[in-house]
Coordinates of C-alpha atoms in Angstrom, one line a residue:
M1 CA 16.1 -4.5 -17.2
A2 CA 13.5 -5.9 -14.9
Q3 CA 13.3 -9.8 -15.6
E4 CA 9.3 -9.1 -17.4
N5 CA 11.4 -6.8 -19.7
K6 CA 14.3 -8.7 -20.9
V7 CA 14.9 -10.2 -24.3
T8 CA 14.1 -13.7 -25.7
A9 CA 16.8 -15.1 -27.4
L10 CA 16.6 -17.5 -30.5
I11 CA 19.7 -19.4 -30.9
M12 CA 19.6 -20.9 -34.6
A13 CA 21.0 -24.6 -34.4
G14 CA 19.1 -26.3 -37.5
K15 CA 20.7 -28.0 -40.3
R16 CA 20.8 -26.4 -43.6
S17 CA 19.8 -29.3 -45.2
G18 CA 19.2 -33.2 -44.6
A19 CA 23.3 -33.6 -45.6
L20 CA 25.8 -34.0 -43.0
D21 CA 28.0 -30.7 -42.4
P22 CA 31.6 -31.6 -43.4
L23 CA 32.8 -30.0 -40.1
A24 CA 30.5 -32.5 -38.2
A25 CA 31.8 -35.4 -40.3
R26 CA 35.1 -34.3 -39.5
A27 CA 34.5 -34.1 -35.8
G28 CA 32.5 -37.2 -35.6
V29 CA 29.3 -35.7 -34.7
S30 CA 25.9 -35.9 -36.0
Q31 CA 25.4 -31.7 -36.5
K32 CA 27.4 -28.6 -36.9
S33 CA 26.3 -26.9 -33.8
V34 CA 28.1 -29.6 -31.3
V35 CA 31.6 -29.4 -33.6
P36 CA 34.2 -28.6 -30.7
V37 CA 35.7 -25.3 -31.6
L38 CA 39.0 -24.8 -29.4
G39 CA 37.5 -28.0 -27.1
I40 CA 34.0 -26.6 -26.5
P41 CA 31.1 -27.3 -28.5
M42 CA 30.1 -24.1 -30.5
I43 CA 26.5 -24.1 -29.6
E44 CA 27.6 -24.3 -25.5
R45 CA 29.7 -21.4 -26.5
V46 CA 27.2 -19.2 -27.9
A47 CA 24.7 -20.3 -25.3
A48 CA 26.9 -19.5 -22.5
A49 CA 27.7 -15.8 -23.8
V50 CA 23.5 -15.1 -24.8
A51 CA 23.0 -16.5 -21.2
A52 CA 25.8 -14.1 -19.5
C53 CA 24.1 -11.1 -21.6
E54 CA 22.5 -9.0 -18.7
R55 CA 19.7 -8.1 -21.4
V56 CA 18.9 -12.0 -22.3
G57 CA 15.9 -13.7 -20.0
T58 CA 14.8 -17.0 -21.6
I59 CA 16.4 -18.7 -24.2
R60 CA 15.1 -21.0 -26.9
I61 CA 17.5 -23.2 -28.8
V62 CA 16.1 -24.1 -32.4
A63 CA 17.5 -27.4 -33.6
H64 CA 16.5 -30.7 -35.0
D65 CA 18.6 -33.2 -32.8
S66 CA 17.9 -31.4 -29.2
G67 CA 19.1 -34.6 -27.7
E68 CA 22.8 -34.3 -28.4
I69 CA 23.0 -30.7 -27.5
A70 CA 20.7 -30.9 -24.0
I71 CA 23.4 -33.3 -22.6
L72 CA 25.9 -30.5 -22.9
P73 CA 26.9 -29.2 -19.4
T74 CA 25.8 -25.5 -19.8
I75 CA 22.9 -26.3 -21.9
S76 CA 21.8 -29.0 -18.9
R77 CA 22.5 -26.0 -16.3
L78 CA 20.6 -23.6 -18.1
I79 CA 17.6 -26.2 -18.5
D80 CA 17.7 -27.1 -15.2
E81 CA 17.6 -23.6 -14.1
G82 CA 14.4 -23.2 -16.1
R83 CA 16.2 -20.5 -18.7
L84 CA 16.5 -22.7 -22.0
T85 CA 14.1 -24.7 -24.0
F86 CA 14.4 -26.4 -27.1
A87 CA 11.9 -25.4 -30.5
D88 CA 12.0 -27.6 -33.4
G89 CA 13.7 -26.7 -36.2
A90 CA 13.0 -26.7 -39.9
F91 CA 14.7 -27.1 -43.0
N92 CA 14.8 -23.3 -44.0
I93 CA 15.8 -20.7 -41.9
V94 CA 12.1 -18.8 -41.9
D95 CA 10.1 -21.7 -40.9
S96 CA 12.7 -22.4 -38.1
V97 CA 12.4 -18.2 -36.9
F98 CA 8.8 -18.9 -36.7
S99 CA 9.1 -22.2 -34.9
G100 CA 11.2 -20.3 -31.9
A101 CA 9.0 -17.4 -32.1
E102 CA 5.8 -19.5 -31.4
G103 CA 4.8 -18.5 -28.1
A104 CA 7.5 -16.4 -27.2
E105 CA 7.7 -13.0 -25.3
F106 CA 8.8 -10.2 -27.5
P107 CA 11.4 -8.5 -28.3
L108 CA 13.4 -11.3 -30.0
L109 CA 17.3 -11.8 -30.5
I110 CA 18.2 -13.9 -33.2
T111 CA 21.7 -15.6 -33.0
T112 CA 23.3 -18.5 -34.1
A113 CA 25.1 -21.3 -33.0
D114 CA 28.1 -20.9 -35.1
N115 CA 28.7 -17.2 -33.8
C116 CA 31.3 -18.5 -31.5
L117 CA 33.2 -14.9 -31.3
V118 CA 30.4 -12.8 -29.8
T119 CA 30.4 -12.1 -26.5
P120 CA 28.3 -11.0 -23.9
E121 CA 29.2 -7.6 -24.3
G122 CA 28.6 -7.8 -28.1
Y123 CA 24.8 -8.7 -27.4
T124 CA 24.5 -6.0 -25.0
E125 CA 25.7 -3.7 -27.3
F126 CA 23.2 -4.7 -30.1
I127 CA 20.2 -4.9 -27.7
D128 CA 20.9 -1.5 -26.4
K129 CA 21.2 -0.1 -29.6
C130 CA 18.2 -2.0 -30.9
I131 CA 15.9 -0.2 -28.1
A132 CA 17.5 2.9 -28.7
A133 CA 16.9 3.0 -32.4
G134 CA 13.2 2.0 -31.8
A135 CA 14.0 -0.7 -34.4
G136 CA 10.9 -2.8 -35.0
G137 CA 13.6 -4.8 -36.8
A138 CA 17.2 -4.9 -37.1
A139 CA 20.4 -6.3 -38.3
G140 CA 24.1 -6.6 -36.7
L141 CA 26.9 -5.0 -39.0
A142 CA 30.3 -4.8 -38.7
R143 CA 32.4 -2.7 -40.7
K144 CA 34.8 -4.2 -43.6
E145 CA 37.7 -2.2 -41.9
D146 CA 37.0 -4.0 -38.4
V147 CA 36.7 -7.3 -39.6
I148 CA 39.7 -7.2 -41.9
A149 CA 41.4 -5.5 -38.8
A150 CA 40.2 -8.4 -36.8
D151 CA 41.6 -11.0 -39.5
P152 CA 42.3 -10.5 -43.0
V153 CA 40.5 -13.7 -44.3
G154 CA 37.9 -14.4 -41.7
Q155 CA 35.0 -13.1 -43.5
K156 CA 35.4 -12.7 -47.6
R157 CA 32.1 -11.4 -48.0
F158 CA 30.6 -7.6 -47.5
Y159 CA 27.9 -5.4 -48.8
E160 CA 29.2 -2.6 -50.5
F161 CA 27.4 0.8 -49.8
A162 CA 28.0 4.4 -50.5
D163 CA 29.3 4.8 -47.0
G164 CA 31.5 1.8 -47.0
G165 CA 31.7 -2.0 -46.7
Y166 CA 30.0 -4.0 -44.3
S167 CA 29.5 -7.9 -43.2
N168 CA 26.5 -9.2 -41.3
C169 CA 27.1 -10.7 -38.0
N170 CA 24.2 -13.1 -37.7
M171 CA 22.6 -10.9 -35.2
Y172 CA 19.0 -9.9 -35.8
W173 CA 16.0 -8.0 -33.7
I174 CA 12.7 -8.7 -33.7
A175 CA 10.6 -6.6 -31.6
N176 CA 6.9 -7.5 -31.8
R177 CA 4.8 -9.9 -34.3
K178 CA 4.4 -7.4 -37.1
A179 CA 7.8 -7.4 -37.5
L180 CA 8.2 -11.1 -37.4
G181 CA 7.4 -10.9 -41.2
A182 CA 10.6 -9.4 -41.8
A183 CA 11.9 -13.0 -41.6
E184 CA 10.6 -13.8 -44.9
I185 CA 13.4 -11.8 -46.2
M186 CA 16.1 -14.5 -44.7
R187 CA 14.2 -17.3 -47.0
G188 CA 16.4 -19.7 -48.5
G189 CA 19.6 -18.5 -46.3
G190 CA 19.3 -14.8 -47.2
Q191 CA 22.3 -15.0 -49.4
F192 CA 21.5 -12.0 -51.4
M193 CA 25.2 -11.5 -52.5
K194 CA 24.7 -14.8 -54.2
F195 CA 21.0 -14.3 -55.3
P196 CA 19.8 -11.0 -56.2
M197 CA 16.6 -11.7 -57.2
R198 CA 15.9 -12.2 -53.5
I199 CA 16.6 -8.5 -53.0
V200 CA 13.9 -7.8 -56.1
K201 CA 11.3 -9.9 -54.4
A202 CA 11.9 -8.5 -50.7
F203 CA 13.1 -5.0 -51.3
G204 CA 12.0 -3.9 -54.8
L205 CA 14.0 -3.2 -58.3
M206 CA 15.0 0.3 -57.3
N207 CA 16.9 -0.9 -54.2
L208 CA 18.6 -4.1 -56.0
I209 CA 20.0 -1.2 -58.4
R210 CA 21.1 0.9 -55.4
F211 CA 22.5 -2.2 -53.5
R212 CA 24.4 -3.5 -56.6
L213 CA 25.6 -0.2 -57.8
G214 CA 26.5 1.0 -53.9
N215 CA 25.2 4.8 -54.6
G216 CA 23.6 4.9 -51.6
S217 CA 24.1 4.6 -47.6
K218 CA 23.0 1.5 -45.7
D219 CA 20.7 4.0 -43.5
K220 CA 19.4 5.1 -46.7
L221 CA 18.6 1.6 -48.0
F222 CA 17.3 0.5 -44.9
E223 CA 14.7 3.4 -44.7
K224 CA 13.5 2.5 -48.2
V225 CA 13.0 -1.2 -46.8
S226 CA 11.2 0.2 -43.8
R227 CA 8.8 2.2 -46.0
R228 CA 8.2 -1.0 -48.0
F229 CA 7.6 -3.3 -45.1
G230 CA 5.7 -0.6 -43.2
F231 CA 7.9 -0.4 -39.8
S232 CA 11.3 0.7 -38.9
L233 CA 14.1 -2.0 -40.2
V234 CA 17.7 -0.6 -38.9
P235 CA 21.2 -1.3 -39.4
I236 CA 23.1 -1.8 -36.2
E237 CA 26.9 -1.1 -36.7
L238 CA 28.6 -3.1 -34.1
S239 CA 31.9 -2.1 -32.7
N240 CA 33.9 -5.3 -33.0
G241 CA 34.8 -6.8 -36.3
E242 CA 35.3 -10.1 -34.9
F243 CA 31.5 -10.7 -34.3
A244 CA 31.2 -11.0 -38.3
I245 CA 33.3 -14.3 -38.2
D246 CA 31.4 -17.1 -37.8
V247 CA 32.3 -20.9 -38.2
D248 CA 31.0 -22.1 -41.9
E249 CA 33.9 -24.1 -42.9
E250 CA 37.5 -25.0 -42.4
R251 CA 38.8 -22.0 -43.1
S252 CA 37.0 -19.7 -40.7
F253 CA 37.0 -22.3 -38.2
G254 CA 40.9 -22.0 -38.1
V255 CA 40.6 -18.3 -37.9
T256 CA 37.9 -18.6 -35.0
E257 CA 40.1 -21.0 -33.0
K258 CA 43.0 -18.6 -33.4
L259 CA 41.3 -15.5 -32.4
L260 CA 39.9 -17.4 -29.3
R261 CA 43.5 -18.1 -28.4
Q262 CA 44.6 -14.8 -28.5
R263 CA 41.5 -13.9 -26.3
E264 CA 42.7 -16.7 -23.8
A265 CA 46.5 -15.4 -23.9
A266 CA 45.2 -11.9 -23.1

């Protein structure tokens, strides 16, 4: 890709509420994104992986406290190179996405500061598949079998479709400003498994029934959602089940460190 055709990456590193995250409290830091994972702050790991992806141009970190992040070596270097800037975080994911997207060049890759296991190659795979699919918006998914093969307890939440179970990889694609409206489906954290009325609001009652009963494939469901939104919303299946394991709490923190040790040993 020529520089002017590269993707803008948004790394979501804000706080979900005003409360201190338990992992941050244990690590003695003010926000989860700077909690060390195998000795390296998670936001630094993610920023390094995003920066090493050959499809990514500029990077924006959406955060509440940029000062604690900006002094990290990798972040500081990317700032000095003119590649990385900050945007103000809000206390919900949708407003944070809109903040990060303000004035940005499309398309956008959205990832999260706790995606410590996603590699540069993983981001490249996602972006290439989004472009090949002509996606207006997209979400990265990993097959249940691949996630369990990566680690049997690393991720416990799966979306069950007629064509199998899948887990969210916290990777999203927004091709243009029209597609930016799809960010509304993530309001409140996008935790559709816990709060099915969010599916009703975003997708419609019949799609909720199909989703809950699993009597439709993921592609068919996304096709119906696409018609509702008026642009192509695509599920992107990724090849590595580790990409669905992020650092949410002590269990997934331990799993992530274990998998990173295995990579280093290899």
